[in-house]
Short mmCIF file of N, CA and C in Angstrom, two decimals:
data_model
loop_
_atom_site.label_atom_id
_atom_site.label_comp_id
_atom_site.label_asym_id
_atom_site.label_seq_id
_atom_site.Cartn_x
_atom_site.Cartn_y
_atom_site.Cartn_z
N MET A 21 -20.22 86.73 103.81
CA MET A 21 -18.68 86.54 103.70
C MET A 21 -18.24 86.51 105.21
N ARG A 22 -18.57 87.47 106.07
CA ARG A 22 -18.07 87.42 107.32
C ARG A 22 -18.53 86.22 107.96
N ALA A 23 -19.78 85.71 107.79
CA ALA A 23 -20.15 84.41 108.44
C ALA A 23 -19.18 83.31 108.10
N ALA A 24 -18.94 83.14 106.80
CA ALA A 24 -17.96 82.01 106.43
C ALA A 24 -16.61 82.32 107.15
N LEU A 25 -16.06 83.12 107.10
CA LEU A 25 -14.65 83.77 107.79
C LEU A 25 -14.87 83.29 109.25
N THR A 26 -15.90 83.48 109.85
CA THR A 26 -16.09 83.16 111.65
C THR A 26 -16.16 81.76 111.57
N TRP A 27 -16.80 81.26 110.78
CA TRP A 27 -16.99 79.43 110.98
C TRP A 27 -15.64 79.09 110.71
N LEU A 28 -14.68 79.62 109.65
CA LEU A 28 -13.48 78.98 109.56
C LEU A 28 -12.33 79.38 110.89
N VAL A 29 -12.96 80.07 111.52
CA VAL A 29 -12.09 80.15 112.97
C VAL A 29 -13.00 79.38 113.92
N ILE A 30 -14.10 79.19 113.93
CA ILE A 30 -15.02 78.44 115.14
C ILE A 30 -14.76 76.93 114.80
N PHE A 31 -14.84 76.37 113.49
CA PHE A 31 -14.73 75.06 113.36
C PHE A 31 -13.28 74.41 114.04
N PRO A 32 -12.20 74.93 113.34
CA PRO A 32 -10.84 74.21 113.96
C PRO A 32 -10.68 74.40 115.36
N SER A 33 -11.24 75.82 115.94
CA SER A 33 -10.99 76.05 117.36
C SER A 33 -11.85 74.77 118.19
N VAL A 34 -13.08 74.50 117.78
CA VAL A 34 -13.74 73.64 118.41
C VAL A 34 -13.18 72.06 118.41
N ALA A 35 -12.66 71.93 117.27
CA ALA A 35 -12.10 70.35 116.85
C ALA A 35 -10.84 70.33 117.78
N ALA A 36 -9.93 71.48 117.78
CA ALA A 36 -8.67 71.48 118.51
C ALA A 36 -8.93 71.49 120.08
N GLY A 37 -10.01 72.44 120.55
CA GLY A 37 -10.27 72.18 121.90
C GLY A 37 -10.88 70.98 122.67
N GLN A 38 -11.49 70.45 121.73
CA GLN A 38 -12.11 68.97 121.99
C GLN A 38 -10.69 67.89 122.28
N VAL A 39 -9.81 68.15 121.56
CA VAL A 39 -8.77 67.06 121.51
C VAL A 39 -7.74 67.69 123.04
N LEU A 40 -7.60 68.82 122.59
CA LEU A 40 -6.78 69.60 124.08
C LEU A 40 -7.41 69.25 125.33
N LEU A 41 -8.71 69.45 125.52
CA LEU A 41 -9.36 69.27 126.67
C LEU A 41 -10.01 68.02 127.16
N GLU A 42 -9.91 67.08 126.21
CA GLU A 42 -10.36 65.76 126.42
C GLU A 42 -9.66 64.90 127.86
N PRO A 43 -8.41 65.18 127.61
CA PRO A 43 -7.61 64.55 129.13
C PRO A 43 -7.84 65.23 130.35
N LEU A 44 -8.13 66.45 130.18
CA LEU A 44 -8.14 67.38 131.37
C LEU A 44 -9.58 67.29 131.95
N THR A 45 -10.63 66.94 130.92
CA THR A 45 -11.96 67.05 131.49
C THR A 45 -12.69 65.59 131.38
N GLU A 46 -12.10 64.69 131.31
CA GLU A 46 -12.36 63.14 131.56
C GLU A 46 -13.09 62.96 132.70
N GLY A 47 -14.09 62.41 132.48
CA GLY A 47 -15.12 62.08 133.48
C GLY A 47 -15.96 63.13 134.02
N TRP A 48 -15.89 64.28 133.35
CA TRP A 48 -16.84 65.29 133.57
C TRP A 48 -18.11 65.24 132.73
N PRO A 49 -19.32 65.75 133.32
CA PRO A 49 -20.57 65.63 132.72
C PRO A 49 -20.48 66.37 131.12
N ALA A 50 -20.99 65.77 130.25
CA ALA A 50 -21.11 66.35 128.97
C ALA A 50 -21.47 67.88 129.09
N LEU A 51 -22.55 68.17 129.66
CA LEU A 51 -22.65 69.60 129.70
C LEU A 51 -21.70 70.84 130.19
N LEU A 52 -21.04 70.17 131.22
CA LEU A 52 -19.87 71.14 131.72
C LEU A 52 -18.76 71.06 130.80
N ARG A 53 -18.41 70.24 130.19
CA ARG A 53 -17.31 70.21 129.11
C ARG A 53 -17.75 71.02 128.19
N THR A 54 -18.69 70.93 127.56
CA THR A 54 -19.43 71.78 126.36
C THR A 54 -19.52 73.32 127.05
N ALA A 55 -19.85 73.57 127.99
CA ALA A 55 -19.87 74.92 128.65
C ALA A 55 -18.37 75.42 128.46
N LEU A 56 -17.30 74.83 129.12
CA LEU A 56 -16.00 75.06 129.17
C LEU A 56 -15.36 75.34 127.65
N LEU A 57 -15.72 74.37 126.83
CA LEU A 57 -15.15 74.45 125.46
C LEU A 57 -15.80 75.71 124.86
N THR A 58 -17.07 75.78 124.99
CA THR A 58 -17.46 77.11 124.17
C THR A 58 -17.03 78.38 124.71
N ALA A 59 -16.97 78.47 125.92
CA ALA A 59 -16.63 79.58 126.65
C ALA A 59 -14.99 79.93 125.95
N LEU A 60 -14.28 78.88 126.03
CA LEU A 60 -12.77 79.16 125.52
C LEU A 60 -12.78 79.60 124.16
N VAL A 61 -13.79 78.89 123.46
CA VAL A 61 -13.76 78.99 121.80
C VAL A 61 -14.30 80.56 121.51
N VAL A 62 -15.24 80.79 122.38
CA VAL A 62 -15.93 82.17 122.12
C VAL A 62 -14.86 83.36 122.40
N LEU A 63 -14.17 83.21 123.54
CA LEU A 63 -13.26 84.37 123.86
C LEU A 63 -12.22 84.27 122.89
N PHE A 64 -11.72 83.13 122.36
CA PHE A 64 -10.68 83.18 121.65
C PHE A 64 -10.97 83.52 120.05
N ALA A 65 -12.20 83.31 119.83
CA ALA A 65 -12.80 83.73 118.35
C ALA A 65 -12.98 85.24 118.34
N VAL A 66 -13.78 85.66 119.42
CA VAL A 66 -13.95 87.12 119.33
C VAL A 66 -12.63 88.06 119.60
N HIS A 67 -11.70 87.62 120.41
CA HIS A 67 -10.79 88.56 120.60
C HIS A 67 -9.41 88.17 119.85
N VAL A 68 -9.38 87.08 119.19
CA VAL A 68 -8.12 86.93 118.33
C VAL A 68 -8.37 86.32 117.05
N GLY A 69 -9.06 85.14 117.25
CA GLY A 69 -9.15 84.48 115.73
C GLY A 69 -9.75 85.43 114.61
N VAL A 70 -11.08 85.73 114.97
CA VAL A 70 -12.13 86.49 113.87
C VAL A 70 -11.45 87.75 113.61
N PRO A 71 -10.80 88.75 114.56
CA PRO A 71 -10.06 89.73 114.26
C PRO A 71 -9.07 89.69 113.08
N ARG A 72 -8.09 88.77 113.55
CA ARG A 72 -6.75 88.66 112.65
C ARG A 72 -7.62 87.93 111.15
N LEU A 73 -8.32 87.08 111.11
CA LEU A 73 -8.76 86.59 109.86
C LEU A 73 -9.27 87.57 109.16
N LEU A 74 -10.15 88.68 109.75
CA LEU A 74 -10.61 89.68 108.98
C LEU A 74 -9.60 90.64 108.37
N GLY A 75 -8.71 90.76 109.21
CA GLY A 75 -7.50 91.48 108.87
C GLY A 75 -6.67 91.03 107.32
N LEU A 76 -6.57 89.72 107.72
CA LEU A 76 -6.03 88.94 106.68
C LEU A 76 -6.96 89.17 105.47
N HIS A 77 -8.12 88.97 105.44
CA HIS A 77 -9.16 89.12 104.28
C HIS A 77 -9.12 90.50 103.86
N ALA A 78 -9.15 91.37 104.61
CA ALA A 78 -9.13 92.88 104.07
C ALA A 78 -7.99 93.30 103.29
N ARG A 79 -6.58 92.83 103.90
CA ARG A 79 -5.49 92.95 103.21
C ARG A 79 -5.39 92.33 101.68
N ALA A 80 -5.97 90.98 101.80
CA ALA A 80 -5.92 90.33 100.50
C ALA A 80 -6.80 91.01 99.59
N THR A 81 -8.09 91.30 99.90
CA THR A 81 -8.93 91.93 98.88
C THR A 81 -8.32 92.94 98.73
N ALA A 82 -7.93 94.04 99.42
CA ALA A 82 -7.29 95.45 98.74
C ALA A 82 -6.10 95.27 97.89
N ARG A 83 -5.12 94.25 98.33
CA ARG A 83 -4.07 93.89 97.11
C ARG A 83 -4.56 93.43 95.86
N ALA A 84 -5.87 92.92 96.09
CA ALA A 84 -6.37 92.32 94.82
C ALA A 84 -6.92 93.40 93.81
N ARG A 85 -7.59 94.47 94.58
CA ARG A 85 -8.17 95.53 94.03
C ARG A 85 -7.45 96.48 93.53
N GLY A 86 -5.94 96.45 93.83
CA GLY A 86 -5.21 97.61 93.42
C GLY A 86 -5.29 98.84 94.34
N PRO A 87 -4.24 99.85 93.93
CA PRO A 87 -4.09 100.92 94.62
C PRO A 87 -5.49 101.74 94.61
N GLU A 88 -5.69 102.36 95.69
CA GLU A 88 -6.99 102.81 95.86
C GLU A 88 -6.74 104.34 95.36
N VAL A 89 -7.83 104.92 94.63
CA VAL A 89 -7.45 106.34 93.85
C VAL A 89 -8.41 107.14 94.76
N PRO A 90 -7.98 108.23 95.50
CA PRO A 90 -8.78 109.20 96.18
C PRO A 90 -9.86 109.64 95.16
N HIS A 91 -10.95 110.05 95.63
CA HIS A 91 -12.02 110.75 94.71
C HIS A 91 -11.71 112.15 94.97
N ALA A 92 -12.02 112.71 93.91
CA ALA A 92 -11.81 114.24 93.73
C ALA A 92 -13.13 114.78 93.88
N LEU A 93 -13.71 115.23 95.04
CA LEU A 93 -14.89 115.55 95.21
C LEU A 93 -14.93 117.03 95.46
N PRO A 94 -15.82 117.90 94.95
CA PRO A 94 -15.54 119.41 95.17
C PRO A 94 -16.00 119.61 96.81
N ARG A 95 -14.95 120.85 97.17
CA ARG A 95 -15.45 120.99 98.65
C ARG A 95 -16.60 121.82 98.70
N ARG A 96 -17.07 121.75 99.96
CA ARG A 96 -18.48 122.43 100.17
C ARG A 96 -18.08 123.99 100.48
N ALA A 97 -18.75 125.03 100.24
CA ALA A 97 -18.42 126.38 100.59
C ALA A 97 -18.82 126.56 101.86
N ALA A 98 -18.08 127.41 102.65
CA ALA A 98 -18.23 127.73 104.01
C ALA A 98 -19.67 128.28 103.95
N PRO A 99 -20.35 127.97 105.10
CA PRO A 99 -21.55 128.80 105.29
C PRO A 99 -21.47 130.26 105.26
N PRO A 100 -22.17 131.27 104.91
CA PRO A 100 -22.08 132.74 105.14
C PRO A 100 -21.98 132.84 106.75
N GLU A 101 -21.31 134.08 106.95
CA GLU A 101 -21.19 134.36 108.31
C GLU A 101 -22.53 135.13 108.81
N VAL A 102 -22.71 134.82 110.05
CA VAL A 102 -23.90 135.45 110.40
C VAL A 102 -23.60 136.60 111.09
N GLY A 103 -24.19 137.68 110.98
CA GLY A 103 -23.93 138.89 111.51
C GLY A 103 -24.31 139.08 112.89
N VAL A 104 -23.59 139.90 113.49
CA VAL A 104 -23.53 139.93 115.00
C VAL A 104 -24.59 140.81 115.42
N ARG A 105 -25.75 140.49 116.28
CA ARG A 105 -26.56 141.38 116.50
C ARG A 105 -26.30 142.31 117.61
N SER A 106 -26.87 143.59 117.67
CA SER A 106 -26.64 144.38 118.73
C SER A 106 -27.45 144.10 119.86
N SER A 107 -27.05 144.31 121.13
CA SER A 107 -28.04 144.13 122.21
C SER A 107 -28.96 145.13 122.43
N ALA A 108 -29.09 146.19 121.76
CA ALA A 108 -30.00 147.41 121.89
C ALA A 108 -31.18 146.85 121.82
N GLY A 109 -31.63 145.93 120.90
CA GLY A 109 -32.87 145.41 120.56
C GLY A 109 -33.44 144.48 121.27
N ASN A 110 -32.77 143.77 122.22
CA ASN A 110 -32.97 142.65 122.78
C ASN A 110 -33.18 143.04 124.39
N PRO A 111 -34.60 142.61 124.48
CA PRO A 111 -34.89 143.02 126.20
C PRO A 111 -34.33 142.41 127.16
N GLY A 112 -33.85 141.02 126.91
CA GLY A 112 -33.17 140.25 128.15
C GLY A 112 -31.59 140.81 128.15
N SER A 113 -31.20 141.65 127.24
CA SER A 113 -29.76 141.89 127.22
C SER A 113 -29.43 142.58 128.49
N ALA A 114 -30.19 143.59 128.98
CA ALA A 114 -29.80 144.18 130.16
C ALA A 114 -29.72 143.35 131.59
N ARG A 115 -30.58 142.57 131.74
CA ARG A 115 -30.45 141.46 132.61
C ARG A 115 -29.02 140.80 132.49
N ARG A 116 -28.84 140.18 131.43
CA ARG A 116 -27.59 139.25 131.24
C ARG A 116 -26.50 140.18 131.49
N GLY A 117 -26.32 141.25 131.13
CA GLY A 117 -25.38 142.53 131.39
C GLY A 117 -25.04 142.61 132.53
N LYS A 118 -26.06 142.81 133.56
CA LYS A 118 -26.02 143.18 135.10
C LYS A 118 -25.43 141.93 135.76
N GLY A 119 -25.80 140.89 135.36
CA GLY A 119 -25.41 139.22 135.97
C GLY A 119 -24.08 139.16 135.60
N ARG A 120 -23.43 139.64 134.55
CA ARG A 120 -21.97 139.39 134.17
C ARG A 120 -21.20 140.39 135.04
N ALA A 121 -21.71 141.68 135.12
CA ALA A 121 -20.92 142.67 135.81
C ALA A 121 -20.84 142.34 137.42
N SER A 122 -21.84 141.70 137.76
CA SER A 122 -21.89 141.63 139.44
C SER A 122 -20.86 140.36 139.46
N ALA A 123 -20.83 139.51 138.66
CA ALA A 123 -19.96 138.11 138.96
C ALA A 123 -18.48 138.48 138.92
N ARG A 124 -18.28 139.64 138.22
CA ARG A 124 -16.67 139.98 138.32
C ARG A 124 -16.19 140.46 139.50
#
């Protein structure tokens, strides 16, 4: 579907671009005219045409589907709290405690 919507932007943009650029690029080599035309069409299509058409399509299909009903999913239970371990059994705790005290 997205490819068809993109084509609906690209085709008229190329057709209009050819007509509008013809007087300005008369006498230019075909490759240079094509490069200018495609650069302008791509910029327009990517930043303006396709996003607007996709937005219109999304609104039209949402309206056709009707109002969205929120799903009633059960909430996940919170994970059990992990107990706080004392530092008495941790051999590295004495070093860490000294480092904090000296930093103060």
